[in-house]
mmCIF file of N, CA, C and O in Angstrom:
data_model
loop_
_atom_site.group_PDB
_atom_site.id
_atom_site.type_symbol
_atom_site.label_atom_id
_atom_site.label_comp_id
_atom_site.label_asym_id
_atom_site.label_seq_id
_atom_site.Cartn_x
_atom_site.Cartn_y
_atom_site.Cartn_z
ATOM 1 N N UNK A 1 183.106 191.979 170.039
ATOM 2 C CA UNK A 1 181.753 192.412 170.288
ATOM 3 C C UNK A 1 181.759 193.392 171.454
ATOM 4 O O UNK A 1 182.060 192.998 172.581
ATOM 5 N N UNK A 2 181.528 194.293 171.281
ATOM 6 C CA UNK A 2 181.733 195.533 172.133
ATOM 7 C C UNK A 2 180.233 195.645 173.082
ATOM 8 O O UNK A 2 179.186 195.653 172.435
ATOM 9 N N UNK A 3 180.180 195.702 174.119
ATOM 10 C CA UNK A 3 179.085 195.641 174.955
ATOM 11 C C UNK A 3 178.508 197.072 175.526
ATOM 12 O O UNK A 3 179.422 197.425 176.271
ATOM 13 N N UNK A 4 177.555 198.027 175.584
ATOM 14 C CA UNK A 4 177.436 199.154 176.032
ATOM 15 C C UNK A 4 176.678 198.747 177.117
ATOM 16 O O UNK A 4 176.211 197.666 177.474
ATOM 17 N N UNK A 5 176.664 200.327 177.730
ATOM 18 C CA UNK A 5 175.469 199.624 178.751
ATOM 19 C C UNK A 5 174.379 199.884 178.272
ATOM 20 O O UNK A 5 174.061 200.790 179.041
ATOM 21 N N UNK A 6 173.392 199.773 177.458
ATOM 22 C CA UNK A 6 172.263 199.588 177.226
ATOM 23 C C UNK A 6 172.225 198.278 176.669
ATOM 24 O O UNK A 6 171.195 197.613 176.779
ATOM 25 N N UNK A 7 173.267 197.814 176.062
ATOM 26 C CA UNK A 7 173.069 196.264 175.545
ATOM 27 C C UNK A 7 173.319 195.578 176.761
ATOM 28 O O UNK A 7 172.642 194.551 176.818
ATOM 29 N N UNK A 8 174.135 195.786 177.891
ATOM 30 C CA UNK A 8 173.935 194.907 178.786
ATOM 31 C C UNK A 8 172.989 195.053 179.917
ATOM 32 O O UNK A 8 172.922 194.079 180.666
ATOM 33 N N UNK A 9 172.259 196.058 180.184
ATOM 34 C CA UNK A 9 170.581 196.052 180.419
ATOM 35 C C UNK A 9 169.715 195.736 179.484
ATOM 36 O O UNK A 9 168.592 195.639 179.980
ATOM 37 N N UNK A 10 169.737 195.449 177.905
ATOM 38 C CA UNK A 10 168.710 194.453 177.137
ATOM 39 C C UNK A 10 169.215 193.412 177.813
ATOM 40 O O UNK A 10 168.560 193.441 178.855
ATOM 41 N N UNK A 11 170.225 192.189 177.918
ATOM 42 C CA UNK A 11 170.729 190.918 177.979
ATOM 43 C C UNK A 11 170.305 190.751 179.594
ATOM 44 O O UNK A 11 169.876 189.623 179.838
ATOM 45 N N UNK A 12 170.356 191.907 181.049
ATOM 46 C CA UNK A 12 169.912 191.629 181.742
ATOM 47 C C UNK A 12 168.540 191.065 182.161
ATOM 48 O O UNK A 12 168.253 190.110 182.883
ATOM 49 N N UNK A 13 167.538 192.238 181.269
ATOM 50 C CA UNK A 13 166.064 192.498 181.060
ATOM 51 C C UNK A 13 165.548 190.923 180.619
ATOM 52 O O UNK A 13 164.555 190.359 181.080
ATOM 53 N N UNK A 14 166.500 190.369 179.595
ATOM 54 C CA UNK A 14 166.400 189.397 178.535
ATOM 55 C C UNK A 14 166.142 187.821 179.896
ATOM 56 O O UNK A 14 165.145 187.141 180.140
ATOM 57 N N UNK A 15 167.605 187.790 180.490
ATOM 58 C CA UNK A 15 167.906 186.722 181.850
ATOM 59 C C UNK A 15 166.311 186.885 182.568
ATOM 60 O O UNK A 15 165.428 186.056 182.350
ATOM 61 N N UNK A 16 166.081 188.308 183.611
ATOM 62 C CA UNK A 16 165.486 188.195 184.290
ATOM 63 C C UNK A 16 164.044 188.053 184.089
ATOM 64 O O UNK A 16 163.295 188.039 185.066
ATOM 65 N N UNK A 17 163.450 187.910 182.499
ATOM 66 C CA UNK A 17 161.926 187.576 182.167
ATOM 67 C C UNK A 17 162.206 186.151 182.172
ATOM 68 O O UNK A 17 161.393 185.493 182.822
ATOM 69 N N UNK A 18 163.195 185.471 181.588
ATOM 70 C CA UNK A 18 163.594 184.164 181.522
ATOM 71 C C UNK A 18 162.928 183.452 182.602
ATOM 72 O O UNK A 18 162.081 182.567 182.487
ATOM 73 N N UNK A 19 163.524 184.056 183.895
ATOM 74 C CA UNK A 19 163.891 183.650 185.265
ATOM 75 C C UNK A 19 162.478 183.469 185.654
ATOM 76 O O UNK A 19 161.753 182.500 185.877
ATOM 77 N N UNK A 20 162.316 185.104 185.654
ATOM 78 C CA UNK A 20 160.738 184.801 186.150
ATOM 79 C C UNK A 20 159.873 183.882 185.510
ATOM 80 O O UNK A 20 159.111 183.311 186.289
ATOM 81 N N UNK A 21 159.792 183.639 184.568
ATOM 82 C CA UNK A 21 158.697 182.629 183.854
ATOM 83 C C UNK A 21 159.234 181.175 184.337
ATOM 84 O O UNK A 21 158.377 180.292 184.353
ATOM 85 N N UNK A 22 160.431 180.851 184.697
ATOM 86 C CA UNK A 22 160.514 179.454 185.320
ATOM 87 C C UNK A 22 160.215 179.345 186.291
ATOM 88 O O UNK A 22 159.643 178.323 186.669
ATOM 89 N N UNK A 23 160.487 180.377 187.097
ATOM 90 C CA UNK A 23 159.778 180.603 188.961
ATOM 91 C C UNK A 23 158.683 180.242 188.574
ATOM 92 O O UNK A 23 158.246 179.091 188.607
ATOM 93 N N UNK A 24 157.946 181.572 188.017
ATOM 94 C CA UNK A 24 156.100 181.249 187.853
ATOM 95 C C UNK A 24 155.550 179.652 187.219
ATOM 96 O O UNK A 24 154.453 179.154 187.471
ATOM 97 N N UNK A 25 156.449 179.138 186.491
ATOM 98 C CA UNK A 25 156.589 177.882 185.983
ATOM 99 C C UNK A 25 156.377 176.706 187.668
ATOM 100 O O UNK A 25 155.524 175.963 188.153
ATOM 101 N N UNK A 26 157.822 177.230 188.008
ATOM 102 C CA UNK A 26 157.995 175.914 188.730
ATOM 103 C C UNK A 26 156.722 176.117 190.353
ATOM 104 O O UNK A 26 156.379 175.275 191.182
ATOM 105 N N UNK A 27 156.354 177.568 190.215
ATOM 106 C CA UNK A 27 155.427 177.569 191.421
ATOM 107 C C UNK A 27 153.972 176.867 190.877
ATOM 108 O O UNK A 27 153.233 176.229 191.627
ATOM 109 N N UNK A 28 153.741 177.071 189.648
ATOM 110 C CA UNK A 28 152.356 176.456 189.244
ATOM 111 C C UNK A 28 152.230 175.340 189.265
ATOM 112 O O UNK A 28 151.154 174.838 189.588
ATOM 113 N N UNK A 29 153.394 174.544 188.895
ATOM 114 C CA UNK A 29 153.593 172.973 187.857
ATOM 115 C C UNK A 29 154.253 172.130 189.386
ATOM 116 O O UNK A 29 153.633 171.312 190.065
ATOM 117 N N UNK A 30 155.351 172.523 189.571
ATOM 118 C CA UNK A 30 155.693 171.244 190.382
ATOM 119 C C UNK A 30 155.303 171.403 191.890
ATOM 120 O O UNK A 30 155.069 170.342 192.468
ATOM 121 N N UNK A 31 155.182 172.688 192.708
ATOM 122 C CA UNK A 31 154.974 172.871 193.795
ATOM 123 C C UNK A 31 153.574 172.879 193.918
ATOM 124 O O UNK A 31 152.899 173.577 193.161
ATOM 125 N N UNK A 32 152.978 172.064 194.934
ATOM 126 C CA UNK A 32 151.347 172.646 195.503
ATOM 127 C C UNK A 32 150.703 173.191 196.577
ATOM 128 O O UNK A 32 149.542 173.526 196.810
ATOM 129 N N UNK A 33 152.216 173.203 197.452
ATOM 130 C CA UNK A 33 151.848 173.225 198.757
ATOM 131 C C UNK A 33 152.216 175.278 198.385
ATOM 132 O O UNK A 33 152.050 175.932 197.355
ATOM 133 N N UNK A 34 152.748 175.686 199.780
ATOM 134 C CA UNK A 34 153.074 176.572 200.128
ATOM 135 C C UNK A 34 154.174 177.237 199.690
ATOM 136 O O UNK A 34 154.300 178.435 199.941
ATOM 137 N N UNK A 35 155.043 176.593 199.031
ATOM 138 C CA UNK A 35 156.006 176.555 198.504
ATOM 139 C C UNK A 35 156.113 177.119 196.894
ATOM 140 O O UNK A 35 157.103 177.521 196.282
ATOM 141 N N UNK A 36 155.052 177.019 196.569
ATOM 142 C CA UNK A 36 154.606 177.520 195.040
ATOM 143 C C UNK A 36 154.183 179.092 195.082
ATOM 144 O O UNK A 36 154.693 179.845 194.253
ATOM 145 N N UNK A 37 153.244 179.603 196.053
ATOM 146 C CA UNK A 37 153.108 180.827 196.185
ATOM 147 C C UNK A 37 154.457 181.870 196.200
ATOM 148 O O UNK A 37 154.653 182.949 195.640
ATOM 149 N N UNK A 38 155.314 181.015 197.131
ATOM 150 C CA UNK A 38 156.587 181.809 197.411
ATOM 151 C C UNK A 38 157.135 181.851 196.125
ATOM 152 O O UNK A 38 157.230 182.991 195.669
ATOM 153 N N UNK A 39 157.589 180.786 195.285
ATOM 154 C CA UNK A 39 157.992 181.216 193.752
ATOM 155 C C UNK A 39 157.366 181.637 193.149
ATOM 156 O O UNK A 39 157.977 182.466 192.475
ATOM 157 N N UNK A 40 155.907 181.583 192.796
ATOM 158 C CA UNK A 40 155.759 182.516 191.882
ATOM 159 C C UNK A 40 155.367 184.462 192.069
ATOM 160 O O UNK A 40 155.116 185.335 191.238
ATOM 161 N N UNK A 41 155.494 184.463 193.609
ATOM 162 C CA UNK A 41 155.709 185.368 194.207
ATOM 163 C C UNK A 41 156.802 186.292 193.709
ATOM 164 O O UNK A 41 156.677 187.461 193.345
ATOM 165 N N UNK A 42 158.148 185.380 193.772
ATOM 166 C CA UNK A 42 159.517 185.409 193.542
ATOM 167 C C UNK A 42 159.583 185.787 191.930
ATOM 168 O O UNK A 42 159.821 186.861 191.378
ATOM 169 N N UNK A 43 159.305 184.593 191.442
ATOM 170 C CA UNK A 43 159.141 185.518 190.080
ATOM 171 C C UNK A 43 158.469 186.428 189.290
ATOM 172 O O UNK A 43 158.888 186.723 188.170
ATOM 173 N N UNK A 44 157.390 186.938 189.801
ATOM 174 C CA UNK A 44 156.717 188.229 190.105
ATOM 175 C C UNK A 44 158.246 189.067 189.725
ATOM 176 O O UNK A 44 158.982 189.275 188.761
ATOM 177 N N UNK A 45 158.126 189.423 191.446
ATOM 178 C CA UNK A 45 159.134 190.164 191.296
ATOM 179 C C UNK A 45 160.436 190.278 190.244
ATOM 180 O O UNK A 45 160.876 191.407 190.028
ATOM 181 N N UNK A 46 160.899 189.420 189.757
ATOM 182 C CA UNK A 46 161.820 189.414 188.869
ATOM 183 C C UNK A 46 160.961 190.243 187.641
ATOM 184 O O UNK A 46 161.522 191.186 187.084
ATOM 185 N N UNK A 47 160.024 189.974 187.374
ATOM 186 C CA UNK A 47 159.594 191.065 186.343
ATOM 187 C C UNK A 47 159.297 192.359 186.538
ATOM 188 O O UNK A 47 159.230 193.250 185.692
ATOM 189 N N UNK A 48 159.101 192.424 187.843
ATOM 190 C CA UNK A 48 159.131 193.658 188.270
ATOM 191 C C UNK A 48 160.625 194.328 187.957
ATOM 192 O O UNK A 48 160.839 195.411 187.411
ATOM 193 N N UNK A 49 161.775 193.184 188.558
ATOM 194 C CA UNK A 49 162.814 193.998 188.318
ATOM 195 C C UNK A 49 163.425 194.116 187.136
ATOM 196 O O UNK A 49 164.382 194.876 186.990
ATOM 197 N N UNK A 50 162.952 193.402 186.199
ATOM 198 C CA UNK A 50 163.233 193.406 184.298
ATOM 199 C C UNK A 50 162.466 194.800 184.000
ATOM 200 O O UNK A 50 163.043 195.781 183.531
ATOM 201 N N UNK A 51 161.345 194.769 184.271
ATOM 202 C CA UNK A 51 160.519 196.098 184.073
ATOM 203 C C UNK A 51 161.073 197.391 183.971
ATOM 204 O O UNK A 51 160.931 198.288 183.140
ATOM 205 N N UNK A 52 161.948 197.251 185.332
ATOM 206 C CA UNK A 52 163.445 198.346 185.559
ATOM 207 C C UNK A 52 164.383 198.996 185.288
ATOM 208 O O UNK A 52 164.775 200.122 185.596
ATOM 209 N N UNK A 53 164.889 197.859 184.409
ATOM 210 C CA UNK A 53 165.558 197.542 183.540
ATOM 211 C C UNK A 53 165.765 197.848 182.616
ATOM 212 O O UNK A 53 166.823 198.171 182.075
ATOM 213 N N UNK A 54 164.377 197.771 182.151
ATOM 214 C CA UNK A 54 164.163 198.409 180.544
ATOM 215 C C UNK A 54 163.917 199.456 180.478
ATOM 216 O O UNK A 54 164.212 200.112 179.479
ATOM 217 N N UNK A 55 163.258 199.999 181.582
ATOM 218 C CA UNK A 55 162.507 201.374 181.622
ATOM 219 C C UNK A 55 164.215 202.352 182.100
ATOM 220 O O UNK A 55 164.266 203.557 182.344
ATOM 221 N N UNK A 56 165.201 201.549 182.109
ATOM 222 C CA UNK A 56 166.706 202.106 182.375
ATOM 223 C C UNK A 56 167.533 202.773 181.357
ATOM 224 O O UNK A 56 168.308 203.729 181.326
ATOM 225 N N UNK A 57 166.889 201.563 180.224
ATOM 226 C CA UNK A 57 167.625 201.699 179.143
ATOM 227 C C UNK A 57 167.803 203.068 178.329
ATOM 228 O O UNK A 57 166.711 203.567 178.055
ATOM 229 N N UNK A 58 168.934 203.815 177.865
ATOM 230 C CA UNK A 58 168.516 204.791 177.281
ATOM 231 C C UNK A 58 169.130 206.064 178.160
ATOM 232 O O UNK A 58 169.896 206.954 177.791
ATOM 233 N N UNK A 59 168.422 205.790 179.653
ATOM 234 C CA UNK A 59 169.171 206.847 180.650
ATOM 235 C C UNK A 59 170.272 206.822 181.174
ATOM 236 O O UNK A 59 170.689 207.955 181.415
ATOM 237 N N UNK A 60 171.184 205.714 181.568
ATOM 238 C CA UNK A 60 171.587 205.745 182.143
ATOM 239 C C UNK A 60 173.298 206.045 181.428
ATOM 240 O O UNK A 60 174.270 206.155 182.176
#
């Protein structure tokens, strides 16, 4: 299976929406304090940086 780099920025893109939706997960669901803002803060950003990612694909 031969990997290019655009398939391994899909598979990155793919991880880091993952990621973020468990952050945003675990900041909603198990944290209530202060501690929840910061993750889903955190995983924010991870879609921000999937966003990146994709918008990579193609150019690079």
């Amino acid at each position: 299976m031969g990997m290019n780099k655009n398939t391994v920025l899909a598979w990155a893109t793919f991880i880091m929406i993952v990621m973020g939706c468990i952050l945003i997960a675990l900041g909603a669901f198990r944290y209530d304090d202060v501690a929840g803002w910061g993750f889903a803060t955190v995983g924010i950003g991870f879609f921000a940086i999937a966003w990146v990612f994709n918008a990579l694909k193609g150019r690079v």
